[in-house]
Each structure stands twice: as C-alpha cells, then as structure tokens.
CSV table of C-alpha atoms in Angstrom, one decimal:
chain,number,residue,atom,x,y,z
V,1,MET,CA,89.5,64.7,106.6
V,2,ARG,CA,86.7,64.7,104.0
V,3,ARG,CA,88.0,62.5,101.1
V,4,GLY,CA,89.5,65.1,98.1
V,5,THR,CA,91.3,66.8,101.2
V,6,ALA,CA,94.8,66.1,102.4
V,7,LEU,CA,97.8,67.7,103.3
V,8,VAL,CA,100.9,67.6,101.0
V,9,HIS,CA,103.9,68.1,100.7
V,10,PRO,CA,105.2,71.6,99.3
V,11,SER,CA,107.4,70.2,97.0
V,12,THR,CA,104.6,67.9,95.2
V,13,VAL,CA,102.1,71.1,94.0
V,14,GLU,CA,102.9,73.4,91.6
V,15,ARG,CA,105.1,76.7,92.8
V,16,GLU,CA,103.3,79.3,91.0
V,17,ASP,CA,99.6,78.1,92.7
V,18,VAL,CA,100.8,77.9,95.9
V,19,LEU,CA,102.0,82.1,95.7
V,20,ALA,CA,98.8,82.4,94.0
V,21,LEU,CA,97.1,82.0,97.2
V,22,PHE,CA,99.0,85.4,99.2
V,23,ASP,CA,97.3,87.3,95.5
V,24,ASP,CA,94.6,87.3,98.1
V,25,PRO,CA,94.2,89.7,101.1
V,26,ALA,CA,92.2,88.1,103.1
V,27,PHE,CA,95.1,84.5,102.9
V,28,THR,CA,96.3,86.3,106.3
V,29,PHE,CA,98.9,83.1,106.3
V,30,ARG,CA,101.1,83.7,109.1
V,31,SER,CA,101.6,87.1,107.7
V,32,THR,CA,98.6,90.9,107.1
V,33,VAL,CA,100.1,91.8,104.3
V,34,GLY,CA,101.0,88.9,102.7
V,35,HIS,CA,99.6,90.6,99.1
V,36,LEU,CA,102.2,92.8,99.2
V,37,LEU,CA,105.1,90.9,99.6
V,38,PRO,CA,108.0,90.0,97.3
V,39,GLU,CA,108.7,86.5,96.8
V,40,ASP,CA,111.3,85.9,98.6
V,41,ALA,CA,109.3,86.9,101.8
V,42,LEU,CA,106.3,84.5,100.7
V,43,ASP,CA,109.5,82.2,100.5
V,44,ALA,CA,110.7,82.7,104.6
V,45,LEU,CA,106.4,82.7,105.3
V,46,LEU,CA,106.6,79.1,103.3
V,47,ASP,CA,109.3,77.7,105.8
V,48,GLY,CA,109.7,75.5,107.4
V,49,ASP,CA,107.4,72.4,108.5
V,50,VAL,CA,104.4,73.7,106.3
V,51,ALA,CA,101.5,71.1,104.0
V,52,VAL,CA,99.5,72.2,101.5
V,53,VAL,CA,96.0,71.9,101.7
V,54,ARG,CA,94.4,69.7,98.4
V,55,ASP,CA,90.8,70.4,97.8
V,56,ALA,CA,89.5,68.0,94.9
V,57,GLY,CA,92.8,68.6,93.3
V,58,ALA,CA,93.2,72.1,93.8
V,59,THR,CA,95.6,74.2,95.3
V,60,ALA,CA,93.5,75.0,98.5
V,61,GLY,CA,95.0,76.6,101.7
V,62,LEU,CA,98.2,76.7,103.7
V,63,VAL,CA,98.9,74.9,106.8
V,64,GLY,CA,102.4,75.8,108.9
V,65,VAL,CA,103.7,74.1,112.3
V,66,ALA,CA,107.0,76.2,113.4
V,67,GLN,CA,108.8,76.2,117.1
V,68,MET,CA,107.1,79.1,118.8
V,69,ALA,CA,110.8,81.1,119.9
V,70,GLU,CA,114.5,78.3,120.4
V,71,ASP,CA,114.2,78.3,124.2
V,72,HIS,CA,110.5,77.9,123.8
V,73,ALA,CA,110.4,73.6,124.2
V,74,GLY,CA,107.5,72.1,123.5
V,75,HIS,CA,105.6,75.0,122.5
V,76,TYR,CA,104.6,75.2,119.2
V,77,ARG,CA,102.3,78.0,116.8
V,78,VAL,CA,100.3,76.4,113.6
V,79,ASP,CA,98.9,78.9,110.9
V,80,VAL,CA,96.0,77.2,108.6
V,81,ARG,CA,94.3,79.4,106.5
V,82,LEU,CA,92.1,78.1,103.5
V,83,ARG,CA,91.3,80.1,100.2
V,84,LEU,CA,88.6,82.3,100.4
V,85,PRO,CA,84.9,80.6,99.4
V,86,TYR,CA,84.9,78.0,101.7
V,87,GLN,CA,82.6,76.2,104.2
V,88,ASP,CA,82.8,76.8,108.5
V,89,GLU,CA,83.5,72.9,108.8
V,90,ARG,CA,86.0,72.7,105.9
V,91,LEU,CA,88.0,75.0,108.0
V,92,VAL,CA,87.4,72.7,111.1
V,93,GLU,CA,88.1,70.2,109.6
V,94,VAL,CA,91.5,71.3,108.5
V,95,VAL,CA,92.1,72.8,112.0
V,96,GLY,CA,91.4,69.3,113.3
V,97,ALA,CA,94.5,67.9,110.4
V,98,ALA,CA,96.8,70.2,111.7
V,99,VAL,CA,97.2,70.0,115.0
V,100,ALA,CA,97.5,66.9,114.6
V,101,HIS,CA,99.9,67.1,112.0
V,102,ALA,CA,102.2,69.2,114.8
V,103,ARG,CA,102.1,66.4,117.4
V,104,SER,CA,102.9,63.7,114.9
V,105,CYS,CA,105.2,65.9,113.9
V,106,HIS,CA,106.6,67.3,118.0
V,107,ASP,CA,106.4,66.5,121.1
V,108,VAL,CA,104.1,69.4,122.0
V,109,VAL,CA,103.1,70.8,125.0
V,110,ARG,CA,100.7,74.3,124.5
V,111,LEU,CA,99.8,75.4,120.4
V,112,THR,CA,99.5,78.9,119.8
V,113,ALA,CA,97.1,80.4,116.7
V,114,VAL,CA,96.8,84.0,116.2
V,115,VAL,CA,95.0,85.6,113.7
V,116,PRO,CA,92.8,88.6,113.6
V,117,GLU,CA,90.7,90.0,115.2
V,118,HIS,CA,87.6,90.0,113.4
V,119,ASP,CA,88.4,86.7,112.5
V,120,LEU,CA,85.5,85.5,113.7
V,121,GLN,CA,85.3,82.9,111.2
V,122,THR,CA,89.1,80.8,112.2
V,123,ALA,CA,88.9,82.2,116.5
V,124,ALA,CA,85.2,79.7,115.8
V,125,ALA,CA,87.4,77.1,114.3
V,126,TYR,CA,90.0,76.4,116.7
V,127,LEU,CA,87.4,76.8,119.7
V,128,ALA,CA,85.9,73.9,117.9
V,129,HIS,CA,88.9,72.1,118.9
V,130,GLY,CA,90.6,72.9,122.3
V,131,PHE,CA,91.1,76.1,122.3
V,132,ARG,CA,91.1,78.4,124.2
V,133,ASP,CA,91.1,81.7,123.1
V,134,GLU,CA,92.9,84.0,125.4
V,135,GLY,CA,92.8,87.4,124.3
V,136,VAL,CA,93.3,90.2,121.6
V,137,LEU,CA,96.5,92.8,121.4
V,138,ARG,CA,94.0,95.9,119.6
V,139,ASP,CA,95.5,97.5,116.8
V,140,VAL,CA,98.9,95.2,115.9
V,141,VAL,CA,98.6,95.7,112.9
V,142,ALA,CA,97.3,98.4,109.8
V,143,CYS,CA,94.5,96.5,108.4
V,144,GLY,CA,91.9,98.6,105.6
V,145,ARG,CA,91.1,101.9,106.4
V,146,GLY,CA,92.4,101.4,110.0
V,147,ARG,CA,93.8,98.9,111.3
V,148,THR,CA,93.0,95.2,113.2
V,149,GLY,CA,94.0,93.4,116.4
V,150,MET,CA,95.4,90.0,116.8
V,151,ARG,CA,93.6,88.0,118.8
V,152,TYR,CA,95.2,84.3,120.6
V,153,LEU,CA,94.5,81.6,121.3
V,154,ALA,CA,95.6,78.1,122.5
V,155,LEU,CA,95.5,74.3,123.2
V,156,VAL,CA,97.3,73.3,126.5
V,157,ASP,CA,98.2,69.5,126.3
V,158,VAL,CA,97.9,69.0,130.5
V,159,GLU,CA,94.5,71.0,129.7
V,160,ALA,CA,93.1,68.1,127.5
V,161,GLY,CA,94.4,66.0,129.7
V,162,GLU,CA,92.0,67.2,133.0
V,163,ASP,CA,88.8,68.1,130.7
A,1,MET,CA,92.0,90.7,93.4
A,2,PRO,CA,93.6,93.5,94.0
A,3,LEU,CA,95.9,95.8,91.2
A,4,LEU,CA,99.3,94.7,92.9
A,5,ARG,CA,100.9,92.5,94.7
A,6,GLY,CA,103.8,91.5,95.7
A,7,TYR,CA,106.9,90.8,93.2
A,8,ARG,CA,107.7,87.8,91.3
A,9,ARG,CA,110.7,86.4,90.2
A,10,SER,CA,108.7,86.0,86.8
A,11,ASP,CA,108.1,89.5,86.9
A,12,ALA,CA,110.8,90.2,86.1
A,13,ASP,CA,110.7,91.3,82.3
A,14,VAL,CA,109.3,94.3,84.4
A,15,LEU,CA,111.6,95.2,85.5
A,16,THR,CA,113.8,96.3,83.7
A,17,GLY,CA,112.2,99.4,83.6
A,18,VAL,CA,112.4,100.3,87.1
A,19,SER,CA,113.9,103.9,86.8
A,20,GLY,CA,117.5,104.1,88.2
A,21,SER,CA,117.0,107.4,90.3
A,22,ARG,CA,113.3,106.7,91.2
A,23,GLU,CA,111.5,109.0,89.8
A,24,LEU,CA,108.4,109.5,90.4
A,25,ALA,CA,106.3,108.3,87.8
A,26,CYS,CA,108.0,107.5,84.8
A,27,THR,CA,107.3,104.8,81.9
A,28,TRP,CA,110.6,103.1,80.1
A,29,PRO,CA,111.0,100.9,76.5
A,30,TYR,CA,109.8,98.1,77.5
A,31,GLY,CA,112.3,95.0,77.8
A,32,ARG,CA,115.2,97.4,78.0
A,33,ALA,CA,116.9,98.4,81.2
A,34,LEU,CA,117.6,101.7,81.7
A,35,GLY,CA,121.2,102.0,82.3
A,36,GLY,CA,121.2,98.4,83.7
A,37,PRO,CA,119.4,96.0,85.5
A,38,HIS,CA,117.7,98.3,88.1
A,39,GLY,CA,115.0,95.8,89.0
A,40,PRO,CA,116.7,93.8,90.1
A,41,ASP,CA,118.6,96.3,92.9
A,42,ALA,CA,115.4,97.2,93.8
A,43,HIS,CA,114.3,94.0,94.3
A,44,GLU,CA,117.7,93.4,96.2
A,45,ALA,CA,116.9,96.2,98.5
A,46,ASP,CA,117.2,96.1,101.9
A,47,PRO,CA,113.1,94.4,102.3
A,48,ARG,CA,112.2,96.4,105.9
A,49,THR,CA,112.3,99.5,103.8
A,50,SER,CA,111.4,99.1,100.9
A,51,LEU,CA,108.5,97.0,98.7
A,52,LEU,CA,108.5,96.5,95.4
A,53,LEU,CA,105.0,96.2,94.0
A,54,VAL,CA,103.4,95.5,90.6
A,55,ALA,CA,100.7,95.3,87.9
A,56,PRO,CA,101.6,93.0,85.9
A,57,ALA,CA,102.4,93.4,82.2
A,58,THR,CA,101.9,97.0,83.2
A,59,GLY,CA,104.1,98.8,85.9
A,60,TYR,CA,105.3,98.9,89.2
A,61,VAL,CA,105.3,100.3,92.5
A,62,LEU,CA,108.0,100.8,94.9
A,63,LEU,CA,108.4,102.7,98.0
A,64,TYR,CA,111.8,102.7,98.9
A,65,ASP,CA,112.9,104.5,102.2
A,66,ILE,CA,110.7,103.0,104.1
A,67,ASP,CA,111.1,105.1,107.9
A,68,TRP,CA,108.4,102.7,110.4
A,69,THR,CA,109.4,105.1,112.7
A,70,ASP,CA,108.4,108.5,111.4
A,71,ARG,CA,105.3,106.0,109.0
A,72,ARG,CA,106.5,107.7,106.2
A,73,ALA,CA,108.4,106.2,102.3
A,74,GLU,CA,108.9,107.7,99.1
A,75,LEU,CA,107.5,106.0,96.5
A,76,SER,CA,108.3,105.2,92.4
A,77,VAL,CA,105.7,104.4,89.7
A,78,GLY,CA,106.7,103.3,86.5
A,79,VAL,CA,104.6,102.2,83.5
A,80,ARG,CA,105.4,101.0,80.3
A,81,PRO,CA,104.8,103.5,77.3
A,82,GLY,CA,101.7,102.2,76.1
A,83,ALA,CA,100.2,102.1,79.4
A,84,ARG,CA,101.0,106.2,80.3
A,85,ARG,CA,97.0,105.8,81.3
A,86,SER,CA,98.1,104.0,83.8
A,87,LEU,CA,99.8,106.4,85.9
A,88,ASP,CA,97.5,108.6,87.5
A,89,LEU,CA,96.2,104.5,88.8
A,90,LEU,CA,98.8,103.2,89.7
A,91,LEU,CA,99.8,106.3,91.6
A,92,ARG,CA,96.3,106.2,93.6
A,93,GLU,CA,97.1,103.0,94.4
A,94,GLY,CA,100.3,103.0,95.4
A,95,SER,CA,100.0,105.3,98.1
A,96,ARG,CA,96.7,104.3,99.3
A,97,VAL,CA,98.7,101.1,99.7
A,98,ALA,CA,101.1,103.5,102.2
A,99,LEU,CA,98.6,105.5,103.8
A,100,GLU,CA,95.9,102.4,104.7
A,101,GLU,CA,97.4,99.1,104.2
A,102,LEU,CA,101.0,100.5,106.0
A,103,ASP,CA,99.7,102.6,107.9
A,104,LEU,CA,102.1,104.9,107.4
A,105,ARG,CA,101.3,109.2,107.6
A,106,ARG,CA,102.7,111.1,104.3
A,107,VAL,CA,104.0,109.0,100.9
A,108,GLY,CA,106.2,111.5,98.8
A,109,GLY,CA,108.0,111.3,96.3
A,110,ARG,CA,110.1,113.7,93.3
A,111,THR,CA,109.9,114.6,89.5
A,112,VAL,CA,112.3,115.6,87.5
A,113,GLY,CA,112.4,117.6,85.2
A,114,ASP,CA,109.5,120.1,84.2
A,115,GLY,CA,108.1,118.0,81.1
A,116,GLY,CA,107.3,114.2,81.7
A,117,PHE,CA,104.4,113.5,84.3
A,118,VAL,CA,104.2,116.8,86.2
A,119,ASP,CA,100.8,116.5,84.9
A,120,GLU,CA,99.8,113.3,85.9
A,121,VAL,CA,101.2,113.0,89.6
A,122,ALA,CA,98.8,116.5,90.6
A,123,THR,CA,95.7,115.0,89.4
A,124,ALA,CA,96.9,112.0,91.2
A,125,GLY,CA,97.0,114.1,94.5
A,126,PHE,CA,100.5,115.4,95.4
A,127,VAL,CA,101.1,118.4,96.3
A,128,ARG,CA,103.9,120.2,94.5
A,129,GLU,CA,106.0,121.3,98.0
A,130,GLY,CA,109.4,122.4,96.4
A,131,VAL,CA,112.0,122.9,94.1
A,132,LEU,CA,115.5,122.3,93.8
A,133,PRO,CA,117.2,124.2,91.0
A,134,ASP,CA,119.2,122.3,88.4
A,135,ALA,CA,119.0,119.3,91.2
A,136,GLY,CA,118.3,117.1,87.7
A,137,TRP,CA,120.1,116.1,85.2
A,138,LYS,CA,118.8,115.2,81.4
A,139,ASP,CA,120.6,117.0,78.8
A,140,GLY,CA,121.2,119.7,80.7
A,141,PRO,CA,120.3,121.3,84.5
A,142,VAL,CA,117.1,120.5,85.1
A,143,PRO,CA,115.0,121.5,88.6
A,144,VAL,CA,114.0,118.3,90.7
A,145,THR,CA,110.9,119.0,92.2
A,146,TYR,CA,109.5,117.7,95.4
A,147,TRP,CA,105.9,116.2,95.5
A,148,GLY,CA,104.2,115.0,98.8
A,149,LYS,CA,101.0,113.0,100.1
A,150,VAL,CA,99.8,113.1,103.5
A,151,ARG,CA,97.1,111.0,104.6
A,152,ASP,CA,94.1,112.5,105.6
A,153,ASP,CA,95.8,116.0,104.7
A,154,ALA,CA,92.9,118.5,103.5
A,155,ARG,CA,95.8,119.6,101.2
A,156,THR,CA,94.9,115.8,99.1
A,157,ALA,CA,91.4,116.0,100.3
A,158,GLN,CA,89.6,116.7,97.2
A,159,HIS,CA,91.0,114.2,95.5
C-alpha cells in the first residue's frame, strides 16, 4: 500500500477512534445502521479478523474477513469501509490489501463482498481486483427515506487461475 | 454528523436519567437516577426489540417494543432539564429514525398526566389517540394518554 497506509490490529488503536468511525451513517461497515447501534453491537461487528486502516497516523477505516458460514469451507466474506472522504485509488488499494490479508490468513477458495446497491465506488474497487458482480438483491434494507439493495460480488480463486 | 448515534458505555451519565416509566417525553435531574439505574436496564434490553440512541450532552431516544413484523415501535425521549428546548428536536428526530431509517410504519408513546410535555409532543407531530383515565400515578391517579405518528399519514402531514 501507499507509504503511510497500514492495516493494524484494533488493539493498537484508540478504541474511541474506532467507534467514532461509526458516527457517520455513510460508514456502513458490516451494517447499514452502524450509527444507530449500541457499543455492544458494534463490538459484535468488530468481532473476528478485523484490521484498522491507518493513514498518515489517523484511523481511516476498517477491513474485516470472516468465514461466510460454518459449513462453507474456504468461503469468506471480506468487508472494507473507509471514512469519507477518500480517493478511489486509495479504496482500490485497501481492497487489494484486504484480499491479500484474507489469503494470508486463510485457505481461500471464494471471497464474497456485499455492498449497498448505490455504493458504486466500493463495487468498482472490488471489480478492479477481479471480483465478479453476481447481482443485486433489491430493497433489502432501509436507507434514508427509501430502501436500497445489496450487491453481491465474488472472487473465486479457481476462476482467477483460469483467467 | 447526525444528531443521534448509538449508545456508548461512555454515555452512562446520560443514562442515569432514563425514565423507568418510559414516557414519551421527560426530563430528569441530571446525574441522578430516577428510581434506580434504569439506564443499564434500557441498555441491557433485548437489542432485537429496543434501540437506545444518544444525543451527547443533551438526552436520549429510546425505541422499545420494536415489532419488526408489524413494523412499529414505542418511543421515549428524555433531555436534561436545561435542554428542554431540545425535546421537540429529539421527538422529531427519534420518530424520523424510526419511520425512515428503520423503515417502520408507526411510532407511538404515552404521556402520564395532563401536564408535562403534552404540548411538545403535539407540536412534534404526534396525534392524540386515546386517554386511559386514572391509568398512571403522579402524587395521585392521573390519565395516561397514548400518542402516535404514522408514516405518510395525513394526520401528521402538516408537521
């Protein structure tokens, strides 16, 4: 990643800085209503293999990797969310680091990413790393005065090898 | 940043005033629990059916008895005594979160007695739906009034 950007363990970062990320409704890390959730629920979102994105010494976002389901061998979900504002290339860079992080920690066969339908910026970052757009489940969650769908993207290592 | 956010453990001072009666609108003697540590009670309530939001240094919004099937919830708002003018804002914002961000259809609540914050509740767009005589107690029997706000309802459209 760019000099000055790093993925670090949450224990090395001020907890309040991490919680403050969720104050912004646009920070939809693993939840579209993170700004409304109590601290215990945020702890649950931060459970598992989560890393903090540090940029120039500041807390800039979160990256998470989690097994999709107990009986899904090799199937992991990756989540990336940066604090606004950020540049597209920075997001692409962090998604790449998240994918590398997932592969370094797990025997990955398939990585799934789920992003709000309207979040084309994040979807593009995943597509830039070879993820395939698998479609949108429409009107899944409330969003503002309406509802929004969730876009599913996936990177399957067998496919990557065939490419 | 939005006015309300989810409860953090560092907000415990705000919670000392969460009303155990869960009135639609109330104030509290800041820093003194009303009849016990209701804050932790509210916080420990089932997160699937309640949501405690905080306006730091101002007050709280508690959505409780959330019914995700019928898409409705009850609302209780509390502010510090010096922040009484914020009641209207928190009542509006709390109901907006319920109706828009959580996509519920109805938010309701109750006031106990004739005094207090009935005017604020009505001004914030809640419609008086019914009165239960002598259903509450404040130095004697008092009526309990039920209020509601329904999304896209002409009753509250003017607000």
